[in-house]
Amino acid sequence: MPGETRRRQFIKAAGIGGVTGLSGCISNITGGNGSGGGGDSFEYWEYFHSQSEVAKTLMESSVKEFEKNHDVQMKMNWSSWDDINGGKWKNNIQNGNRPVIYDSTNSLNGQFIEPGWVKPVDEYKDRLSDDALKNVKWAFDKAQSCYRGFDAKLYEIPVGMEVGAPFIARADHFEKAGLSIEDDFPPKNYQDLLRVAKRLQEKGPGDHGFQIYGAQGDVTDEALVTWTASEGGYDGMYLDKDWSDVTYDNDVWKKATKRYVDIYRKHGLSSDKAPTASNEGVAQMLIDGSVSMYQGSTKDFGLFRSRAEKMLKDGTIVFGPSWKGKAGNRGEFFTQCIALMRKPDGVKANVWKKHEDTAIKWINKLLSKEFQKEVPRSLATLPVRKDVWGSLKNDKALGNSNFISTLETTVEGMEHGWASHPSMNAIQYNIAGPLFQEAVRGKITAEEACTRSAKQLRNQIQL
């Protein structure tokens, strides 16, 4: 693997050398020496809020509270997925404008880690709350698999864990179709999925028994990768264990992709919207009742809280873990994470340290019991603090929908995190996404989508 060796040598050199050659509006980064009243002022690029209305409310209120309690001004860049995946963040950093801190999804951030812009967690871990560290150790340990191609073990701090792709269903549709939500949900394997979905479609009130989606940003990253990871372990992830090759063209991916496409094209269990549908769109179809069941993102819980909270509280919308495959797990994970950036040239060390000290206080807030209890309610992921899990079942929306119990079951035995490879946007979405969408459209076979994705990625990115 000579290419991998060269790449790792470059990463190591970039990490040792720090960040050089950057110029631009440093004052935009640092906010000077502080705001009025002697407090600090620094830039924070924020992504969590974009997931749902309830996530937006949580993050905005938390920022205001923190600013008031700590006499600080957080210069917020409220960002979207496109800002990160589309290159806006990277271009700004390259032009000398960077935040002190950002939050994001780990798989999008290898593009910032590889040049040495992100500070490894070990360099500031001792400044974090001892109580928080004790209760999040399990999540820190699991998250290390996301950075296995780099030199440090951990570059970002997990705040919430999005685990697998849970099944999500209408309990009332099961009842009306003569199925038991206790015994028939969630499906036990692929064949059981077909059985339940056919019964829902034939006997239930919905139009479609199980909706798949082919949108380029969703087709490869939820139900499908949950199936492949549970079946093949690292062979079912996007990259192999040492990041030396993509895996799309192996038997695990080809079999799962064919099964996924067959649900729509062979068995007719999904609507004609399948090729362009997103998981958010399908969540709305579940609320409306046209779809009886699908397999989607844990973050859809936030959408349901915004649009159909009563259906969560009375158990009409229910979650269930995906099946356990031959690899001994129920899927993969990625993290909602937060990270410190390294000091750029042109900023005094004492000024940057002041910003860092304030940012550490913010990280400790996100790892506090108070905030962690809000993570599943609003950010719609599993809190990294295990000591808050027990009390969450008392929340009607979290408990009656089986949301928390589903995440707890899914996380058992889970070990494969989405890689934070610098080219994950191409690997997951920009190259593979359109080809997998073409398979859902029926323009190419599932096997061809896998083979062509792997070939194009090997030709166009450095592994």
C-alpha positions as CSV (number, residue, x, y, z in Angstrom):
1,M,0.0,0.0,0.0
2,P,2.6,2.6,-1.0
3,G,-0.1,5.2,-1.7
4,E,-1.5,4.9,1.8
5,T,2.0,5.2,3.3
6,R,2.7,8.4,1.4
7,R,-0.6,9.9,2.5
8,R,0.0,9.0,6.1
9,Q,3.4,10.6,5.9
10,F,1.9,13.8,4.6
11,I,-0.7,13.8,7.4
12,K,2.0,13.4,10.0
13,A,4.1,16.1,8.6
14,A,1.1,18.5,8.4
15,G,0.3,17.8,12.0
16,I,3.8,18.5,13.2
17,G,4.2,21.6,11.2
18,G,0.9,23.1,12.3
19,V,-0.8,25.5,9.9
20,T,1.3,27.8,7.8
21,G,0.9,30.1,4.8
22,L,-2.6,31.3,5.8
23,S,-3.6,34.9,5.4
24,G,-6.8,36.8,5.5
25,C,-9.0,38.6,8.0
26,I,-7.6,37.3,11.2
27,S,-9.8,39.8,13.1
28,N,-12.8,37.9,11.7
29,I,-11.5,34.8,13.3
30,T,-10.5,36.1,16.7
31,G,-12.8,39.0,17.4
32,G,-9.8,40.9,18.8
33,N,-9.0,40.7,22.4
34,G,-12.6,40.4,23.6
35,S,-16.0,42.1,23.7
36,G,-17.2,44.8,26.1
37,G,-17.1,44.2,29.8
38,G,-13.8,42.2,29.6
39,G,-15.5,39.1,28.2
40,D,-14.2,37.0,25.3
41,S,-15.4,37.1,21.7
42,F,-14.7,34.4,19.1
43,E,-16.1,32.7,16.0
44,Y,-18.1,29.5,16.1
45,W,-19.3,27.6,13.0
46,E,-22.4,25.8,14.0
47,Y,-24.2,22.9,12.1
48,F,-26.3,21.0,14.7
49,H,-29.1,23.6,14.5
50,S,-29.9,22.7,10.8
51,Q,-31.3,19.3,11.5
52,S,-34.8,20.4,12.6
53,E,-36.7,23.2,14.2
54,V,-36.3,21.7,17.7
55,A,-32.6,21.4,17.1
56,K,-32.5,25.1,16.1
57,T,-34.4,26.1,19.2
58,L,-32.0,24.2,21.4
59,M,-28.8,25.5,19.9
60,E,-30.0,29.2,19.7
61,S,-31.2,29.2,23.3
62,S,-28.1,27.4,24.6
63,V,-25.8,30.0,22.9
64,K,-27.7,32.9,24.4
65,E,-27.6,31.3,27.8
66,F,-23.9,30.6,27.6
67,E,-23.1,34.2,26.4
68,K,-25.0,35.6,29.4
69,N,-23.5,33.3,32.0
70,H,-19.9,33.7,30.8
71,D,-19.9,37.3,29.6
72,V,-18.9,36.2,26.1
73,Q,-19.9,37.0,22.5
74,M,-20.0,33.9,20.3
75,K,-19.8,35.1,16.7
76,M,-22.1,32.5,15.1
77,N,-21.9,31.2,11.6
78,W,-25.2,29.2,11.4
79,S,-24.2,26.7,8.6
80,S,-25.8,24.0,6.6
81,W,-24.7,20.6,5.3
82,D,-24.1,22.2,1.9
83,D,-21.7,24.7,3.5
84,I,-19.5,21.9,4.7
85,N,-19.9,19.3,2.0
86,G,-19.9,21.9,-0.8
87,G,-16.6,23.4,0.1
88,K,-17.5,26.7,1.6
89,W,-16.0,26.0,5.0
90,K,-12.8,24.6,3.5
91,N,-12.4,27.6,1.1
92,N,-12.8,30.0,4.0
93,I,-10.2,28.3,6.1
94,Q,-7.8,28.2,3.2
95,N,-8.3,31.9,2.7
96,G,-7.3,32.6,6.3
97,N,-10.8,32.7,7.9
98,R,-11.3,30.0,10.5
99,P,-13.3,29.6,13.7
100,V,-11.9,28.7,17.0
101,I,-14.5,26.0,17.3
102,Y,-17.0,24.1,15.0
103,D,-19.6,21.4,15.3
104,S,-20.5,19.0,12.5
105,T,-20.8,15.4,11.5
106,N,-17.5,13.5,11.8
107,S,-17.5,12.0,8.3
108,L,-17.6,15.5,6.7
109,N,-14.5,16.7,8.5
110,G,-11.5,14.7,7.3
111,Q,-10.9,17.6,4.8
112,F,-10.1,19.8,7.8
113,I,-8.1,17.2,9.7
114,E,-5.7,16.1,6.9
115,P,-4.1,19.6,6.5
116,G,-3.5,19.8,10.3
117,W,-6.1,22.4,11.0
118,V,-7.9,20.5,13.8
119,K,-6.4,20.0,17.2
120,P,-6.3,16.4,18.4
121,V,-8.4,15.8,21.5
122,D,-5.5,14.4,23.5
123,E,-3.9,17.9,23.4
124,Y,-6.7,19.4,25.5
125,K,-8.6,16.4,27.0
126,D,-7.2,17.2,30.5
127,R,-9.0,20.6,30.4
128,L,-12.4,18.9,30.1
129,S,-14.7,18.1,33.0
130,D,-13.6,14.9,34.9
131,D,-17.2,14.0,35.5
132,A,-18.1,14.2,31.9
133,L,-15.0,12.3,30.8
134,K,-15.9,9.4,33.1
135,N,-19.4,9.1,31.6
136,V,-18.4,9.5,28.0
137,K,-15.4,7.3,27.8
138,W,-17.3,4.6,25.9
139,A,-18.2,7.0,23.2
140,F,-14.6,8.4,23.0
141,D,-13.4,4.8,22.6
142,K,-15.9,3.9,19.8
143,A,-15.4,7.2,18.0
144,Q,-11.7,6.4,17.5
145,S,-12.6,4.0,14.6
146,C,-13.7,7.1,12.6
147,Y,-10.1,8.4,12.5
148,R,-8.2,5.2,12.0
149,G,-6.4,6.6,8.9
150,F,-4.8,9.4,10.8
151,D,-2.1,9.5,13.4
152,A,-4.0,10.7,16.5
153,K,-6.8,8.6,18.0
154,L,-9.4,11.3,18.3
155,Y,-9.8,14.7,16.6
156,E,-13.4,15.6,17.5
157,I,-15.5,15.2,20.6
158,P,-18.7,13.2,20.2
159,V,-21.8,14.9,21.6
160,G,-24.4,12.6,20.2
161,M,-24.1,9.2,18.4
162,E,-26.3,8.5,15.3
163,V,-26.5,4.7,15.4
164,G,-27.5,2.5,12.5
165,A,-30.8,3.3,10.7
166,P,-33.7,2.4,12.8
167,F,-37.0,1.1,11.5
168,I,-39.8,3.6,11.9
169,A,-43.4,2.6,11.5
170,R,-47.1,3.5,12.1
171,A,-48.3,1.3,14.9
172,D,-52.0,1.9,13.9
173,H,-51.2,0.6,10.4
174,F,-49.9,-2.6,11.9
175,E,-53.1,-3.1,13.9
176,K,-55.4,-2.4,10.9
177,A,-53.4,-4.8,8.8
178,G,-53.8,-7.6,11.4
179,L,-50.1,-7.4,12.5
180,S,-48.7,-7.1,16.0
181,I,-46.5,-4.2,16.7
182,E,-45.0,-6.2,19.5
183,D,-44.3,-9.4,17.5
184,D,-44.0,-8.3,13.9
185,F,-42.0,-5.1,14.4
186,P,-39.2,-4.5,13.7
187,P,-38.6,-7.0,10.9
188,K,-36.2,-9.8,11.9
189,N,-34.4,-10.0,8.6
190,Y,-34.8,-9.1,4.9
191,Q,-37.3,-11.8,4.2
192,D,-39.4,-10.8,7.2
193,L,-39.2,-7.2,6.0
194,L,-40.8,-8.3,2.7
195,R,-43.5,-10.3,4.5
196,V,-44.5,-7.5,6.9
197,A,-44.3,-4.8,4.2
198,K,-46.5,-6.8,1.8
199,R,-49.1,-7.4,4.5
200,L,-49.1,-3.7,5.4
201,Q,-49.6,-2.7,1.7
202,E,-52.3,-5.2,1.1
203,K,-54.3,-5.0,4.3
204,G,-53.3,-1.7,5.9
205,P,-54.5,1.8,5.3
206,G,-51.3,3.1,3.8
207,D,-50.5,3.1,0.1
208,H,-47.0,1.7,0.5
209,G,-45.7,-0.9,2.9
210,F,-42.0,0.1,3.0
211,Q,-40.6,3.2,1.3
212,I,-37.0,3.3,0.1
213,Y,-35.4,6.5,-1.1
214,G,-32.9,7.3,-3.8
215,A,-31.9,10.9,-3.2
216,Q,-28.2,11.3,-3.8
217,G,-27.6,12.5,-0.2
218,D,-29.5,9.6,1.4
219,V,-29.4,6.5,-0.8
220,T,-26.0,5.3,0.3
221,D,-25.9,6.5,3.9
222,E,-28.8,5.1,5.9
223,A,-30.7,1.8,5.4
224,L,-28.3,0.4,2.9
225,V,-25.1,0.9,4.8
226,T,-26.8,-0.4,8.0
227,W,-27.5,-3.6,6.1
228,T,-24.0,-3.9,4.8
229,A,-22.2,-3.1,8.1
230,S,-24.3,-5.6,10.0
231,E,-23.6,-8.2,7.4
232,G,-19.9,-7.5,6.6
233,G,-18.4,-5.4,9.3
234,Y,-15.6,-3.4,7.7
235,D,-16.4,-5.1,4.4
236,G,-19.8,-3.3,4.6
237,M,-18.4,0.1,5.3
238,Y,-17.4,2.5,2.6
239,L,-13.7,2.0,3.1
240,D,-11.8,-1.0,4.3
241,K,-10.2,-1.0,7.7
242,D,-7.0,0.7,6.8
243,W,-8.5,3.1,4.2
244,S,-6.5,1.5,1.4
245,D,-9.6,0.8,-0.8
246,V,-13.3,1.4,-1.3
247,T,-15.6,-1.6,-0.8
248,Y,-18.6,-0.9,-3.0
249,D,-17.9,-3.6,-5.5
250,N,-17.6,-6.5,-3.0
251,D,-20.3,-9.2,-2.6
252,V,-21.7,-7.6,0.6
253,W,-22.5,-4.3,-1.1
254,K,-23.8,-5.9,-4.3
255,K,-26.2,-8.2,-2.5
256,A,-27.5,-5.6,-0.2
257,T,-27.9,-3.0,-3.0
258,K,-29.9,-5.5,-5.1
259,R,-32.2,-6.3,-2.2
260,Y,-32.7,-2.6,-1.6
261,V,-33.5,-1.8,-5.2
262,D,-35.7,-4.9,-5.4
263,I,-38.1,-3.5,-2.7
264,Y,-39.2,-0.9,-5.2
265,R,-38.5,-2.3,-8.6
266,K,-39.3,-6.0,-8.1
267,H,-41.7,-6.1,-5.2
268,G,-43.5,-2.7,-5.7
269,L,-43.5,-1.8,-2.1
270,S,-42.5,1.8,-2.5
271,S,-44.0,4.8,-4.3
272,D,-42.8,6.1,-7.6
273,K,-41.1,8.9,-5.6
274,A,-38.4,6.4,-4.6
275,P,-35.7,7.5,-7.0
276,T,-35.8,11.1,-5.8
277,A,-37.2,10.7,-2.3
278,S,-35.2,11.9,0.7
279,N,-35.5,10.4,4.2
280,E,-37.0,13.7,5.4
281,G,-39.6,13.5,2.6
282,V,-40.4,9.9,3.5
283,A,-40.8,10.9,7.2
284,Q,-43.5,13.3,6.1
285,M,-45.2,10.5,4.1
286,L,-45.3,8.4,7.3
287,I,-46.9,11.3,9.2
288,D,-49.4,11.7,6.4
289,G,-50.2,8.0,6.4
290,S,-49.3,7.2,2.8
291,V,-46.3,5.1,4.0
292,S,-46.6,2.5,6.8
293,M,-42.9,1.8,7.5
294,Y,-39.4,2.8,6.4
295,Q,-35.8,2.7,7.7
296,G,-34.3,6.1,8.2
297,S,-32.3,8.5,10.3
298,T,-32.5,8.9,14.1
299,K,-32.6,12.6,13.3
300,D,-36.1,12.1,12.0
301,F,-37.2,12.1,15.6
302,G,-36.5,15.8,15.6
303,L,-38.7,16.3,12.6
304,F,-41.5,14.2,14.2
305,R,-41.2,16.4,17.4
306,S,-41.7,19.5,15.2
307,R,-44.6,18.1,13.1
308,A,-46.2,15.2,14.9
309,E,-45.3,15.2,18.6
310,K,-48.6,13.8,19.6
311,M,-48.0,10.7,17.5
312,L,-44.8,10.1,19.3
313,K,-46.3,10.5,22.8
314,D,-49.2,8.2,22.1
315,G,-47.1,5.5,20.5
316,T,-48.5,5.9,17.0
317,I,-45.1,6.5,15.5
318,V,-42.6,3.9,16.8
319,F,-39.0,3.1,16.3
320,G,-37.2,-0.3,16.3
321,P,-33.6,-1.5,15.9
322,S,-32.4,-3.0,12.6
323,W,-31.7,-6.8,12.6
324,K,-28.3,-8.2,13.7
325,G,-26.3,-9.5,10.8
326,K,-23.5,-12.0,10.4
327,A,-20.9,-9.4,11.6
328,G,-22.7,-9.4,15.0
329,N,-23.9,-5.8,15.0
330,R,-27.1,-3.9,14.0
331,G,-25.3,-1.3,11.9
332,E,-22.8,1.5,12.0
333,F,-22.6,4.9,13.5
334,F,-21.3,8.4,13.0
335,T,-21.0,11.2,15.5
336,Q,-22.4,14.7,16.1
337,C,-19.1,16.2,17.1
338,I,-17.4,19.4,18.2
339,A,-13.8,20.3,17.7
340,L,-11.1,22.9,18.4
341,M,-9.1,24.3,15.6
342,R,-5.3,25.0,15.8
343,K,-4.1,28.6,16.1
344,P,-3.4,30.2,12.7
345,D,-0.4,32.3,11.9
346,G,-0.8,35.9,12.7
347,V,-2.7,35.4,16.0
348,K,-1.0,35.9,19.4
349,A,-0.8,32.7,21.4
350,N,-2.3,34.3,24.5
351,V,-5.2,35.7,22.5
352,W,-5.9,32.3,21.0
353,K,-5.6,30.6,24.4
354,K,-8.2,32.9,25.8
355,H,-10.6,31.9,23.0
356,E,-9.7,28.2,23.6
357,D,-10.4,28.5,27.3
358,T,-13.9,29.9,26.6
359,A,-14.5,27.2,23.9
360,I,-13.5,24.5,26.4
361,K,-16.3,25.8,28.7
362,W,-18.7,25.5,25.9
363,I,-17.7,21.9,25.2
364,N,-18.1,21.1,28.9
365,K,-21.6,22.6,28.6
366,L,-22.4,20.2,25.7
367,L,-21.2,17.3,27.8
368,S,-23.1,18.3,30.9
369,K,-26.0,16.3,32.2
370,E,-28.4,19.2,31.5
371,F,-27.5,19.5,27.8
372,Q,-27.1,15.8,27.3
373,K,-30.7,15.2,28.4
374,E,-31.8,17.4,25.5
375,V,-29.7,15.6,22.9
376,P,-32.2,12.9,22.0
377,R,-35.2,15.3,22.3
378,S,-33.7,17.9,20.0
379,L,-30.6,16.7,18.2
380,A,-32.3,13.3,17.9
381,T,-29.2,11.1,18.6
382,L,-28.0,9.0,21.5
383,P,-26.5,11.1,24.2
384,V,-22.8,10.2,24.8
385,R,-23.4,10.4,28.6
386,K,-24.7,7.0,29.7
387,D,-25.7,8.3,33.1
388,V,-28.6,10.2,31.6
389,W,-30.1,7.3,29.6
390,G,-32.2,5.8,32.4
391,S,-34.2,9.0,33.1
392,L,-35.0,9.6,29.5
393,K,-37.6,6.8,29.2
394,N,-39.9,8.9,31.5
395,D,-40.3,11.4,28.6
396,K,-43.5,10.3,26.8
397,A,-42.2,11.1,23.3
398,L,-38.9,9.3,23.9
399,G,-40.4,6.4,25.8
400,N,-43.7,5.6,24.1
401,S,-42.1,5.8,20.7
402,N,-39.3,3.3,21.8
403,F,-36.8,5.8,20.5
404,I,-34.3,5.6,23.4
405,S,-34.7,1.8,23.9
406,T,-34.1,1.4,20.1
407,L,-30.8,3.4,20.3
408,E,-29.7,1.5,23.4
409,T,-30.2,-1.8,21.7
410,T,-28.5,-0.7,18.5
411,V,-25.4,0.5,20.2
412,E,-24.7,-2.9,21.8
413,G,-21.9,-4.5,19.9
414,M,-21.5,-1.5,17.5
415,E,-17.9,-0.9,16.5
416,H,-17.8,0.5,13.0
417,G,-17.8,4.3,12.6
418,W,-18.0,6.3,9.4
419,A,-14.5,7.2,8.3
420,S,-13.5,10.8,8.5
421,H,-11.5,10.4,5.2
422,P,-10.7,13.7,3.5
423,S,-12.7,12.6,0.4
424,M,-15.8,11.2,2.1
425,N,-18.0,13.6,0.3
426,A,-17.1,12.0,-3.0
427,I,-17.0,8.5,-1.5
428,Q,-20.5,8.7,0.1
429,Y,-22.3,11.2,-2.0
430,N,-20.9,13.0,-5.0
431,I,-19.7,10.0,-7.0
432,A,-21.5,7.0,-5.6
433,G,-24.8,8.8,-4.9
434,P,-25.8,9.5,-8.5
435,L,-24.9,5.9,-9.6
436,F,-27.0,4.3,-6.8
437,Q,-29.8,6.6,-7.7
438,E,-29.6,5.4,-11.3
439,A,-30.0,1.8,-10.0
440,V,-33.2,2.8,-8.1
441,R,-34.4,4.4,-11.4
442,G,-33.8,1.1,-13.1
443,K,-31.3,2.7,-15.6
444,I,-28.5,0.4,-14.4
445,T,-28.4,-2.7,-12.3
446,A,-27.6,-2.6,-8.6
447,E,-24.4,-4.6,-9.3
448,E,-23.4,-2.1,-12.0
449,A,-23.9,0.8,-9.6
450,C,-21.5,-0.8,-7.1
451,T,-18.9,-1.7,-9.7
452,R,-18.9,1.7,-11.4
453,S,-18.8,3.6,-8.1
454,A,-15.8,1.7,-7.0
455,K,-14.0,2.1,-10.3
456,Q,-14.7,5.9,-10.5
457,L,-13.6,6.4,-6.9
458,R,-10.3,4.6,-7.5
459,N,-9.7,6.7,-10.5
460,Q,-10.6,10.0,-9.1
461,I,-9.5,10.1,-5.4
462,Q,-6.3,9.3,-3.6
463,L,-6.7,6.3,-1.2
